Short mmCIF file of C-alpha atoms and ligand atoms in Angstrom, two decimals:
data_model
loop_
_atom_site.label_atom_id
_atom_site.label_comp_id
_atom_site.label_asym_id
_atom_site.label_seq_id
_atom_site.Cartn_x
_atom_site.Cartn_y
_atom_site.Cartn_z
CA UNK Q 905 22.64 -23.86 11.94
CA UNK Q 906 26.41 -23.72 11.51
CA UNK Q 907 28.26 -21.28 9.25
CA UNK Q 908 30.99 -22.02 6.69
CA UNK Q 909 33.54 -22.38 9.53
CA UNK Q 910 31.39 -24.85 11.45
CA UNK Q 911 30.22 -22.33 14.09
CA UNK Q 912 26.71 -21.45 15.13
CA UNK Q 913 26.50 -17.73 14.32
CA UNK Q 914 24.57 -15.51 16.67
CA UNK Q 915 23.51 -11.88 16.63
CA UNK Q 916 23.90 -9.86 19.76
CA UNK Q 917 21.19 -7.32 20.47
CA UNK Q 918 21.22 -4.79 23.28
CA UNK Q 919 17.83 -3.34 24.04
CA UNK Q 920 16.16 -1.99 27.18
CA UNK Q 921 19.41 -2.42 29.11
CA UNK Q 922 19.63 -6.13 28.26
CA UNK Q 923 21.88 -7.96 25.80
CA UNK Q 924 20.54 -11.12 24.22
CA UNK Q 925 22.04 -13.56 21.76
CA UNK Q 926 19.81 -14.52 18.85
CA UNK Q 927 20.56 -17.44 16.51
CA UNK Q 928 21.43 -16.68 12.90
CA UNK Q 929 19.79 -18.93 10.30
CA UNK Q 930 21.84 -19.53 7.16
CA UNK Q 931 20.12 -20.55 3.95
CA UNK Q 932 21.59 -22.94 1.41
CA UNK Q 933 22.56 -19.97 -0.80
CA UNK Q 934 24.25 -18.20 2.10
CA UNK Q 935 21.38 -15.82 2.94
CA UNK Q 936 21.31 -14.90 6.61
CA UNK Q 937 18.40 -14.21 8.95
CA UNK Q 938 18.30 -13.35 12.62
CA UNK Q 939 15.82 -15.68 14.29
CA UNK Q 940 13.80 -13.33 16.50
CA UNK Q 941 11.17 -15.87 17.53
CA UNK Q 942 12.30 -15.67 21.18
CA UNK Q 943 12.83 -11.87 21.17
CA UNK Q 944 9.61 -10.86 22.92
CA UNK Q 945 9.96 -13.58 25.51
CA UNK Q 946 13.56 -12.53 26.25
CA UNK Q 947 13.22 -8.73 26.05
CA UNK Q 948 9.55 -7.72 25.86
CA UNK Q 949 10.20 -6.16 22.44
CA UNK Q 950 8.81 -7.13 19.05
CA UNK Q 951 10.07 -6.09 15.61
CA UNK Q 952 8.16 -3.69 13.37
CA UNK Q 953 8.41 -4.11 9.59
CA UNK Q 954 5.50 -2.55 7.65
CA UNK Q 955 5.23 -4.18 4.24
CA UNK Q 956 7.28 -7.11 5.62
CA UNK Q 957 10.25 -6.17 3.41
CA UNK Q 958 12.72 -7.50 5.98
CA UNK Q 959 10.74 -10.33 7.46
CA UNK Q 960 11.18 -13.98 6.56
CA UNK Q 961 7.92 -15.77 7.33
CA UNK Q 962 9.17 -19.31 6.75
CA UNK Q 963 12.07 -21.50 5.73
CA UNK Q 964 11.36 -22.91 2.28
CA UNK Q 965 12.93 -25.38 -0.12
CA UNK Q 966 10.81 -24.44 -3.12
CA UNK Q 967 12.02 -21.30 -4.90
CA UNK Q 968 15.20 -19.26 -4.71
CA UNK Q 969 15.39 -15.72 -5.99
CA UNK Q 970 18.19 -13.19 -5.80
CA UNK Q 971 16.89 -9.74 -6.61
CA UNK Q 972 20.29 -8.10 -6.92
CA UNK Q 973 21.50 -10.55 -9.55
CA UNK Q 974 18.15 -11.31 -11.18
CA UNK Q 975 18.17 -15.04 -10.34
CA UNK Q 976 15.10 -17.28 -10.12
CA UNK Q 977 15.23 -21.04 -9.60
CA UNK Q 978 12.56 -23.62 -8.83
CA UNK Q 979 13.88 -26.46 -6.68
CA UNK Q 980 17.37 -25.37 -7.74
CA UNK Q 981 16.72 -25.33 -11.50
CA UNK Q 982 17.09 -21.94 -13.26
CA UNK Q 983 13.75 -20.79 -14.62
CA UNK Q 984 15.22 -20.14 -18.07
CA UNK Q 985 16.19 -23.83 -18.37
CA UNK Q 986 12.66 -24.83 -17.43
CA UNK Q 987 11.16 -22.32 -19.87
CA UNK Q 988 13.29 -23.73 -22.64
CA UNK Q 989 13.05 -27.46 -21.99
CA UNK Q 990 10.13 -28.20 -19.66
CA UNK Q 991 6.35 -28.06 -19.83
CA UNK Q 992 4.01 -26.44 -17.36
CA UNK Q 993 2.78 -29.84 -16.17
CA UNK Q 994 6.31 -31.11 -15.56
CA UNK Q 995 7.22 -27.88 -13.75
CA UNK Q 996 4.09 -28.18 -11.61
CA UNK Q 997 5.17 -31.69 -10.62
CA UNK Q 998 8.66 -30.40 -9.81
CA UNK Q 999 7.36 -27.60 -7.60
CA UNK Q 1000 4.90 -29.76 -5.70
CA UNK Q 1001 7.00 -32.90 -5.31
CA UNK Q 1002 10.48 -31.39 -5.16
CA UNK Q 1003 12.00 -33.43 -8.01
CA UNK Q 1004 11.64 -33.72 -11.77
CA UNK Q 1005 9.34 -36.66 -12.57
CA UNK Q 1006 10.48 -39.82 -14.31
CA UNK Q 1007 8.61 -40.60 -17.53
CA UNK Q 1008 6.31 -42.93 -15.59
CA UNK Q 1009 5.59 -40.36 -12.88
CA UNK Q 1010 4.89 -37.70 -15.47
CA UNK Q 1011 2.52 -39.99 -17.37
CA UNK Q 1012 0.68 -40.83 -14.16
CA UNK Q 1013 0.40 -37.14 -13.25
CA UNK Q 1014 -0.89 -36.29 -16.75
CA UNK Q 1015 -3.48 -39.08 -16.54
CA UNK Q 1016 -4.62 -37.76 -13.14
CA UNK Q 1017 -4.92 -34.25 -14.54
CA UNK Q 1018 -6.98 -35.59 -17.41
CA UNK Q 1019 -9.21 -37.65 -15.10
CA UNK Q 1020 -9.87 -34.64 -12.87
CA UNK Q 1021 -10.48 -32.16 -15.64
CA UNK Q 1022 -14.29 -32.14 -15.71
CA UNK Q 1023 -16.17 -29.90 -13.32
CA UNK Q 1024 -19.51 -30.65 -11.73
CA UNK Q 1025 -22.29 -29.69 -14.16
CA UNK Q 1026 -24.13 -27.81 -11.38
CA UNK Q 1027 -21.27 -25.31 -11.32
CA UNK Q 1028 -22.47 -24.00 -14.67
CA UNK Q 1029 -25.51 -22.63 -12.87
CA UNK Q 1030 -23.29 -20.53 -10.63
CA UNK Q 1031 -21.58 -18.98 -13.63
CA UNK Q 1032 -24.89 -18.29 -15.33
CA UNK Q 1033 -26.17 -16.34 -12.31
CA UNK Q 1034 -23.10 -14.17 -11.73
CA UNK Q 1035 -23.75 -10.53 -12.75
CA UNK Q 1036 -22.28 -10.16 -16.27
CA UNK Q 1037 -19.96 -7.28 -15.37
CA UNK Q 1038 -18.17 -9.21 -12.60
CA UNK Q 1039 -14.39 -9.34 -12.85
CA UNK Q 1040 -13.11 -12.85 -13.78
CA UNK Q 1041 -10.73 -12.80 -10.76
CA UNK Q 1042 -13.63 -12.35 -8.33
CA UNK Q 1043 -15.46 -15.15 -10.09
CA UNK Q 1044 -12.45 -17.48 -10.01
CA UNK Q 1045 -11.78 -16.82 -6.33
CA UNK Q 1046 -15.43 -17.55 -5.45
CA UNK Q 1047 -15.61 -20.65 -7.61
CA UNK Q 1048 -12.43 -22.16 -6.19
CA UNK Q 1049 -13.89 -21.64 -2.72
CA UNK Q 1050 -17.06 -23.36 -3.92
CA UNK Q 1051 -15.06 -26.46 -4.92
CA UNK Q 1052 -15.10 -27.46 -1.26
CA UNK Q 1053 -18.87 -28.00 -1.49
CA UNK Q 1054 -18.58 -30.13 -4.62
CA UNK Q 1055 -15.45 -32.08 -3.72
CA UNK Q 1056 -15.27 -32.08 0.09
CA UNK Q 1057 -12.47 -34.60 0.42
CA UNK Q 1058 -9.68 -32.71 2.06
CA UNK Q 1059 -9.99 -30.69 5.21
CA UNK Q 1060 -7.00 -31.32 7.41
CA UNK Q 1061 -6.55 -34.92 6.37
CA UNK Q 1062 -3.04 -36.29 6.31
CA UNK Q 1063 -3.76 -39.18 3.96
CA UNK Q 1064 -1.23 -38.68 1.21
CA UNK Q 1065 -3.37 -40.07 -1.65
CA UNK Q 1066 -6.30 -37.84 -0.70
CA UNK Q 1067 -4.07 -34.81 -0.51
CA UNK Q 1068 -2.55 -35.56 -3.91
CA UNK Q 1069 -5.98 -36.09 -5.48
CA UNK Q 1070 -7.20 -32.77 -4.12
CA UNK Q 1071 -4.12 -30.87 -5.24
CA UNK Q 1072 -4.23 -32.40 -8.73
CA UNK Q 1073 -7.94 -31.67 -8.85
CA UNK Q 1074 -7.33 -27.97 -8.21
CA UNK Q 1075 -4.70 -27.64 -10.96
CA UNK Q 1076 -6.86 -29.50 -13.45
CA UNK Q 1077 -10.23 -27.99 -12.66
CA UNK Q 1078 -9.23 -24.31 -12.43
CA UNK Q 1079 -8.23 -24.47 -16.08
CA UNK Q 1080 -11.62 -25.89 -17.07
CA UNK Q 1081 -13.41 -23.42 -14.81
CA UNK Q 1082 -11.61 -20.40 -16.27
CA UNK Q 1083 -12.45 -21.41 -19.84
CA UNK Q 1084 -16.02 -22.28 -18.86
CA UNK Q 1085 -16.44 -18.88 -17.22
CA UNK Q 1086 -15.24 -17.18 -20.42
CA UNK Q 1087 -17.57 -19.17 -22.65
CA UNK Q 1088 -20.60 -18.57 -20.42
CA UNK Q 1089 -19.78 -14.85 -20.14
CA UNK Q 1090 -20.05 -14.71 -23.95
CA UNK Q 1091 -23.29 -16.69 -23.97
CA UNK Q 1092 -21.58 -19.56 -25.79
CA UNK Q 1093 -21.73 -23.31 -25.40
CA UNK Q 1094 -19.14 -24.71 -22.99
CA UNK Q 1095 -16.32 -26.71 -24.59
CA UNK Q 1096 -15.21 -29.75 -22.59
CA UNK Q 1097 -11.63 -30.92 -22.03
CA UNK Q 1098 -10.29 -33.56 -24.40
CA UNK Q 1099 -8.07 -36.48 -23.41
CA UNK Q 1100 -5.96 -36.23 -26.57
CA UNK Q 1101 -4.79 -32.67 -25.88
CA UNK Q 1102 -2.02 -31.51 -23.56
CA UNK Q 1103 -2.76 -29.25 -20.58
CA UNK Q 1104 -2.06 -26.00 -22.45
CA UNK Q 1105 -3.61 -27.17 -25.73
CA UNK Q 1106 -6.73 -28.17 -23.86
CA UNK Q 1107 -7.06 -24.76 -22.27
CA UNK Q 1108 -6.73 -22.95 -25.60
CA UNK Q 1109 -9.21 -25.32 -27.20
CA UNK Q 1110 -11.76 -24.89 -24.39
CA UNK Q 1111 -11.40 -21.12 -24.71
CA UNK Q 1112 -11.58 -20.75 -28.46
CA UNK Q 1113 -13.13 -23.77 -30.14
CA UNK Q 1114 -16.59 -23.07 -31.49
CA UNK Q 1115 -19.10 -25.06 -33.57
CA UNK Q 1116 -18.86 -22.44 -36.31
CA UNK Q 1117 -15.08 -22.01 -36.19
CA UNK Q 1118 -13.14 -25.08 -35.05
CA UNK Q 1119 -10.00 -23.99 -33.23
CA UNK Q 1120 -6.72 -24.78 -34.96
CA UNK Q 1121 -4.13 -25.60 -32.33
CA UNK Q 1122 -0.78 -24.07 -33.12
CA UNK Q 1123 2.49 -25.45 -31.69
CA UNK Q 1124 3.97 -22.01 -31.14
CA UNK Q 1125 0.86 -20.93 -29.18
CA UNK Q 1126 1.13 -24.03 -26.99
CA UNK Q 1127 4.84 -23.40 -26.43
CA UNK Q 1128 4.22 -19.73 -25.55
CA UNK Q 1129 1.50 -20.66 -23.07
CA UNK Q 1130 3.77 -23.26 -21.46
CA UNK Q 1131 6.49 -20.63 -21.08
CA UNK Q 1132 4.04 -18.04 -19.72
CA UNK Q 1133 2.73 -20.46 -17.09
CA UNK Q 1134 6.18 -21.80 -16.17
CA UNK Q 1135 7.40 -18.24 -15.54
CA UNK Q 1136 4.43 -17.57 -13.28
CA UNK Q 1137 4.47 -20.92 -11.47
CA UNK Q 1138 6.09 -19.68 -8.25
CA UNK Q 1139 7.82 -16.64 -6.84
CA UNK Q 1140 8.49 -17.45 -3.18
CA UNK Q 1141 6.84 -15.30 -0.48
CA UNK Q 1142 4.99 -12.70 -2.54
CA UNK Q 1143 1.68 -11.12 -1.48
CA UNK Q 1144 -0.64 -13.89 -2.75
CA UNK Q 1145 1.57 -16.79 -1.65
CA UNK Q 1146 1.85 -15.30 1.82
CA UNK Q 1147 -1.94 -14.99 1.79
CA UNK Q 1148 -2.23 -18.71 0.97
CA UNK Q 1149 0.15 -19.61 3.80
CA UNK Q 1150 -1.48 -17.25 6.28
CA UNK Q 1151 -5.06 -18.29 5.54
CA UNK Q 1152 -4.01 -21.96 5.36
CA UNK Q 1153 -2.37 -21.71 8.79
CA UNK Q 1154 -5.83 -21.42 10.34
CA UNK Q 1155 -6.30 -25.02 9.04
CA UNK Q 1156 -9.05 -23.99 6.67
CA UNK Q 1157 -9.52 -26.33 3.68
CA UNK Q 1158 -6.97 -25.90 0.90
CA UNK Q 1159 -9.54 -24.55 -1.59
CA UNK Q 1160 -10.25 -21.60 0.70
CA UNK Q 1161 -6.53 -20.92 1.13
CA UNK Q 1162 -6.03 -20.89 -2.66
CA UNK Q 1163 -9.13 -18.74 -3.08
CA UNK Q 1164 -7.52 -16.18 -0.74
CA UNK Q 1165 -4.38 -16.29 -2.90
CA UNK Q 1166 -6.45 -15.51 -5.99
CA UNK Q 1167 -8.08 -12.56 -4.23
CA UNK Q 1168 -4.65 -11.23 -3.20
CA UNK Q 1169 -3.26 -11.63 -6.71
CA UNK Q 1170 -6.08 -9.54 -8.18
CA UNK Q 1171 -4.55 -6.23 -7.04
CA UNK Q 1172 -2.90 -3.97 -9.65
CA UNK Q 1173 0.35 -3.79 -7.67
CA UNK Q 1174 0.58 -7.58 -7.84
CA UNK Q 1175 -0.92 -9.88 -10.53
CA UNK Q 1176 -3.37 -7.27 -11.75
CA UNK Q 1177 -0.42 -5.37 -13.22
CA UNK Q 1178 -0.50 -7.39 -16.46
CA UNK Q 1179 -3.97 -6.01 -17.26
CA UNK Q 1180 -2.90 -2.54 -16.10
CA UNK Q 1181 0.14 -2.62 -18.43
CA UNK Q 1182 -1.98 -3.22 -21.52
CA UNK Q 1183 -4.40 -0.49 -20.43
CA UNK Q 1184 -1.43 1.86 -20.00
CA UNK Q 1185 0.00 0.95 -23.44
CA UNK Q 1186 -3.44 1.47 -25.00
CA UNK Q 1187 -3.67 4.87 -23.30
CA UNK Q 1188 -0.25 5.79 -24.77
CA UNK Q 1189 -1.45 4.60 -28.18
CA UNK Q 1190 -4.58 6.72 -27.85
CA UNK Q 1191 -2.27 9.63 -27.03
CA UNK Q 1192 -0.64 9.29 -30.44
CA UNK Q 1193 2.18 7.13 -29.06
CA UNK Q 1194 3.56 10.04 -27.02
CA UNK Q 1195 5.33 8.41 -24.07
CA UNK Q 1196 6.75 11.36 -22.21
CA UNK Q 1197 3.58 12.54 -20.35
CA UNK Q 1198 3.27 9.04 -18.87
CA UNK Q 1199 6.90 8.91 -17.79
CA UNK Q 1200 6.65 12.42 -16.32
CA UNK Q 1201 3.51 11.51 -14.35
CA UNK Q 1202 5.21 8.39 -12.97
CA UNK Q 1203 8.10 10.55 -11.73
CA UNK Q 1204 5.89 13.23 -10.21
CA UNK Q 1205 5.82 12.72 -6.44
CA UNK Q 1206 2.51 14.59 -6.19
CA UNK Q 1207 0.88 12.07 -8.50
CA UNK Q 1208 0.25 8.49 -7.34
CA UNK Q 1209 0.52 7.29 -10.97
CA UNK Q 1210 3.15 4.59 -11.62
CA UNK Q 1211 4.52 3.02 -14.77
CA UNK Q 1212 2.85 -0.37 -14.69
CA UNK Q 1213 5.10 -3.34 -15.35
CA UNK Q 1214 8.08 -1.51 -13.82
CA UNK Q 1215 9.70 -2.12 -10.46
CA UNK Q 1216 9.71 -4.98 -8.05
CA UNK Q 1217 10.07 -5.37 -4.30
CA UNK Q 1218 12.86 -7.92 -4.65
CA UNK Q 1219 14.37 -7.48 -8.12
CA UNK Q 1220 16.66 -4.50 -8.23
CA UNK Q 1221 17.99 -5.74 -11.57
CA UNK Q 1222 16.16 -6.86 -14.70
CA UNK Q 1223 13.47 -9.41 -13.76
CA UNK Q 1224 14.74 -12.69 -15.32
CA UNK Q 1225 11.16 -13.59 -16.25
CA UNK Q 1226 10.78 -10.34 -18.19
CA UNK Q 1227 13.76 -11.23 -20.39
CA UNK Q 1228 12.25 -14.61 -21.27
CA UNK Q 1229 8.70 -13.36 -21.84
CA UNK Q 1230 10.05 -10.55 -24.03
CA UNK Q 1231 11.82 -13.16 -26.21
CA UNK Q 1232 8.69 -15.32 -26.22
CA UNK Q 1233 6.52 -12.38 -27.30
CA UNK Q 1234 8.78 -11.65 -30.27
CA UNK Q 1235 8.99 -15.31 -31.32
CA UNK Q 1236 5.22 -15.80 -31.05
CA UNK Q 1237 4.33 -12.68 -33.00
CA UNK Q 1238 6.78 -13.64 -35.72
CA UNK Q 1239 5.50 -17.23 -35.96
CA UNK Q 1240 1.87 -16.08 -36.02
CA UNK Q 1241 2.72 -13.21 -38.36
CA UNK Q 1242 1.04 -10.73 -36.07
CA UNK Q 1243 2.11 -7.14 -35.81
CA UNK Q 1244 1.09 -5.60 -32.48
CA UNK Q 1245 1.59 -1.83 -32.22
CA UNK Q 1246 1.55 -2.17 -28.42
CA UNK Q 1247 4.80 -4.17 -28.59
CA UNK Q 1248 6.49 -1.26 -30.38
CA UNK Q 1249 5.17 1.16 -27.75
CA UNK Q 1250 6.35 -1.16 -24.95
CA UNK Q 1251 9.84 -1.33 -26.42
CA UNK Q 1252 10.01 2.42 -26.85
CA UNK Q 1253 8.79 2.95 -23.28
CA UNK Q 1254 11.36 0.50 -21.92
CA UNK Q 1255 14.19 2.28 -23.77
CA UNK Q 1256 13.10 5.69 -22.45
CA UNK Q 1257 12.65 4.47 -18.87
CA UNK Q 1258 15.94 2.58 -18.73
CA UNK Q 1259 17.83 5.75 -19.68
CA UNK Q 1260 15.89 8.01 -17.33
CA UNK Q 1261 17.68 9.13 -14.13
CA UNK Q 1262 14.57 8.52 -11.99
CA UNK Q 1263 14.22 4.89 -13.06
CA UNK Q 1264 17.98 4.36 -12.79
CA UNK Q 1265 18.10 5.85 -9.29
CA UNK Q 1266 15.10 3.83 -8.05
CA UNK Q 1267 16.36 0.71 -9.89
CA UNK Q 1268 13.07 0.23 -11.69
CA UNK Q 1269 13.31 -2.33 -14.48
CA UNK Q 1270 10.58 -4.06 -16.47
CA UNK Q 1271 9.01 -6.91 -14.52
CA UNK Q 1272 7.28 -10.06 -15.82
CA UNK Q 1273 4.03 -8.21 -16.41
CA UNK Q 1274 5.53 -5.73 -18.82
CA UNK Q 1275 5.63 -8.02 -21.85
CA UNK Q 1276 3.35 -10.85 -20.76
CA UNK Q 1277 0.21 -9.06 -21.94
CA UNK Q 1278 1.60 -8.95 -25.48
CA UNK Q 1279 1.85 -12.76 -25.42
CA UNK Q 1280 -1.66 -13.12 -24.02
CA UNK Q 1281 -3.12 -10.74 -26.62
CA UNK Q 1282 -1.47 -12.74 -29.39
CA UNK Q 1283 -3.05 -15.90 -27.96
CA UNK Q 1284 -6.45 -14.19 -28.11
CA UNK Q 1285 -6.96 -13.90 -24.33
CA UNK Q 1286 -9.24 -10.95 -23.44
CA UNK Q 1287 -7.56 -8.28 -21.31
CA UNK Q 1288 -9.86 -8.74 -18.31
CA UNK Q 1289 -8.71 -12.38 -18.12
CA UNK Q 1290 -4.98 -11.61 -17.97
CA UNK Q 1291 -4.79 -11.87 -14.21
CA UNK Q 1292 -6.73 -15.14 -14.32
CA UNK Q 1293 -3.96 -16.44 -16.61
CA UNK Q 1294 -1.41 -15.43 -13.97
CA UNK Q 1295 -3.49 -17.22 -11.32
CA UNK Q 1296 -3.69 -20.45 -13.34
CA UNK Q 1297 0.09 -20.37 -13.69
CA UNK Q 1298 0.63 -19.68 -9.97
CA UNK Q 1299 -1.52 -22.66 -8.88
CA UNK Q 1300 1.37 -25.17 -8.52
CA UNK Q 1301 3.38 -22.62 -6.52
CA UNK Q 1302 0.52 -21.87 -4.12
CA UNK Q 1303 -0.11 -25.57 -3.72
CA UNK Q 1304 3.56 -26.38 -3.13
CA UNK Q 1305 3.82 -23.57 -0.56
CA UNK Q 1306 0.62 -24.63 1.21
CA UNK Q 1307 1.84 -28.25 1.26
CA UNK Q 1308 5.24 -27.25 2.63
CA UNK Q 1309 3.48 -25.60 5.56
CA UNK Q 1310 1.02 -28.47 5.99
CA UNK Q 1311 3.84 -31.06 6.00
CA UNK Q 1312 5.81 -29.13 8.62
CA UNK Q 1313 5.36 -30.75 12.04
CA UNK Q 1314 5.95 -27.30 13.60
CA UNK Q 1315 3.24 -25.59 11.49
CA UNK Q 1316 1.79 -22.77 13.59
CA UNK Q 1317 -1.09 -20.37 13.21
CA UNK Q 1318 0.24 -17.18 11.59
CA UNK Q 1319 -0.50 -14.41 14.03
CA UNK Q 1320 1.53 -11.20 13.61
CA UNK Q 1321 1.60 -8.54 16.28
CA UNK Q 1322 1.29 -4.77 16.09
CA UNK Q 1323 2.28 -1.60 17.88
CA UNK Q 1324 -0.92 -0.03 19.09
CA UNK Q 1325 -0.95 3.77 18.58
CA UNK Q 1326 -4.62 4.42 19.30
CA UNK Q 1327 -6.58 5.97 22.16
CA UNK Q 1328 -5.64 5.01 25.72
CA UNK Q 1329 -8.37 3.76 28.05
CA UNK Q 1330 -11.43 5.95 27.84
CA UNK Q 1331 -14.96 5.33 29.07
CA UNK Q 1332 -18.34 4.80 27.56
CA UNK Q 1333 -20.39 8.01 27.39
CA UNK Q 1334 -24.20 7.68 27.19
CA UNK Q 1335 -25.45 9.06 23.86
CA UNK Q 1336 -27.34 11.99 25.40
CA UNK Q 1337 -24.15 13.25 27.06
CA UNK Q 1338 -22.00 13.19 23.89
CA UNK Q 1339 -21.09 16.48 22.24
N1 CMC I 1244 6.71 3.85 -11.38
C1 CMC I 1244 7.13 4.94 -10.74
N2 CMC I 1244 7.66 4.95 -9.50
C2 CMC I 1244 7.78 3.77 -8.89
C3 CMC I 1244 7.37 2.57 -9.50
C4 CMC I 1244 6.82 2.63 -10.81
N3 CMC I 1244 6.41 1.53 -11.41
N4 CMC I 1244 7.60 1.53 -8.66
C5 CMC I 1244 8.12 2.06 -7.54
N5 CMC I 1244 8.25 3.41 -7.69
C6 CMC I 1244 8.80 4.35 -6.71
C7 CMC I 1244 7.74 4.72 -5.68
O1 CMC I 1244 7.02 5.85 -6.07
C8 CMC I 1244 8.58 4.95 -4.44
O2 CMC I 1244 9.11 6.25 -4.50
P1 CMC I 1244 9.37 7.08 -3.11
O3 CMC I 1244 10.25 6.22 -2.25
O4 CMC I 1244 10.03 8.33 -3.57
O5 CMC I 1244 8.03 7.30 -2.50
C9 CMC I 1244 9.74 3.95 -4.60
O6 CMC I 1244 9.82 3.66 -5.99
C10 CMC I 1244 9.52 2.67 -3.84
O7 CMC I 1244 8.20 2.21 -4.08
P2 CMC I 1244 7.47 1.14 -3.14
O8 CMC I 1244 6.06 1.02 -3.58
O9 CMC I 1244 7.74 1.45 -1.70
O10 CMC I 1244 8.35 -0.12 -3.48
P3 CMC I 1244 7.89 -1.58 -3.45
O11 CMC I 1244 9.10 -2.38 -3.34
O12 CMC I 1244 6.85 -1.80 -2.43
O13 CMC I 1244 7.20 -1.67 -4.91
C11 CMC I 1244 5.96 -2.54 -6.66
C12 CMC I 1244 7.12 -2.77 -5.68
C13 CMC I 1244 5.94 -3.70 -7.64
C14 CMC I 1244 4.64 -2.52 -5.87
C15 CMC I 1244 6.15 -1.18 -7.40
O14 CMC I 1244 7.38 -1.17 -8.09
C16 CMC I 1244 5.00 -0.89 -8.35
O15 CMC I 1244 3.97 -0.36 -7.91
N6 CMC I 1244 5.15 -1.22 -9.68
C17 CMC I 1244 4.06 -1.07 -10.62
C18 CMC I 1244 3.09 -2.23 -10.49
C19 CMC I 1244 3.65 -3.51 -11.06
O16 CMC I 1244 4.21 -3.53 -12.15
N7 CMC I 1244 3.46 -4.61 -10.32
C20 CMC I 1244 3.89 -5.94 -10.77
C21 CMC I 1244 4.96 -6.51 -9.91
S1 CMC I 1244 5.72 -7.97 -10.63
C22 CMC I 1244 4.47 -9.14 -10.61
C23 CMC I 1244 4.31 -9.74 -9.28
O17 CMC I 1244 5.21 -10.47 -8.86
O18 CMC I 1244 3.26 -9.51 -8.65
#
């Protein structure tokens, strides 16, 4: 790959008495990486990067983010433009197919999503037999894995139509499955998808419509949900997306790869943070709104406690998604005439943290999860389903990333190495001789 002056850049590395030249890969936004894929072969050395903070695991055309400047673009389009003008379905198409759809393509995609939106009736039985206290993320991960038994079309097939049907099926059915899971957990009758409703409207209706209280769809709620899901639709090589790529590289079926992504997202340092933020804000509320003990704990190096919804591995500036979701939260609450005391606490906490030397020094700004829970609460989503909402939004991203790997003729099994620091050769001791 040539640089701006038309030269192939290389990096020179001297190690173990040998100097080797390694190619430099230059991304379309000028980011540079040293390609170390031949390093071990040439020198006998590997690289060590716990947490993978300096390791690129792939070349990708899907999402660009710049953490220093707070930039996020899907297929080149700034996320704020998509949040303002697009819908979740259109953004999903963009991520998976690489271009914005024409009207005809979008209609076809919407029809496919509608056609795929029912789930096999036997799946209800699974939900009914899951212990009632199970976390919805564990349920979703298991149920997506189960889809392979009900719809076993795609394994490692390369037939484009079959792949598209399977990918559309996942996006459409997870929404129905999440709402179905919620209804069954409450002991209520399942509400089926309707062909006259949009993707987001359908989800809200399946969640909240009831024979005794028909659900009134509200335009501002649909808009807020579209924005929420657009903002979560992809985020390049984060923990769950890397899990999807890694598990998928073993050529397992795509449902299992996505199921692994859901499991990875569950963690409180990743997608689980949106639930943890609300729990933290509620704890502050229960403490009479007194923020300072929470901030002090987060700064105390002897205490593992962290301010949830603050900090990001890549963003060292304000997370661009946080700005948009903050605006969305205010607009939604105003339109719905809701007053949420947790929003006031969140704003107060943000102001305190942004002026605090610790947060300034560590460059810890609010991330997407900080305000997203306020939006979800206003929509009526129960707190334990917040991370499921993140997962539904991330579906197109996981699928696009899986597909990018699967379409790559050089797709290889992901197999990192390690530096072994354990016991050297020792020998088996019969049990009676052990002390
Ligand atoms: N509160 C207090 N201290 C923090 C925080 C926080 N929220 N985040 C990082 N730090 C400190 C941390 O204690 C460490 O200090 P030291 O170097 O003195 O030990 C330093 O900053 C670096 O932390 P790290 O964990 O090595 O950094 P990271 O880049 O791996 O962390 C993070 C990224 C998101 C895991 C972390 O900022 C965090 O735990 N935040 C809270 C959880 C959260 O909001 N997660 C949602 C992330 S955005 C949604 C998503 O994309 O998944």
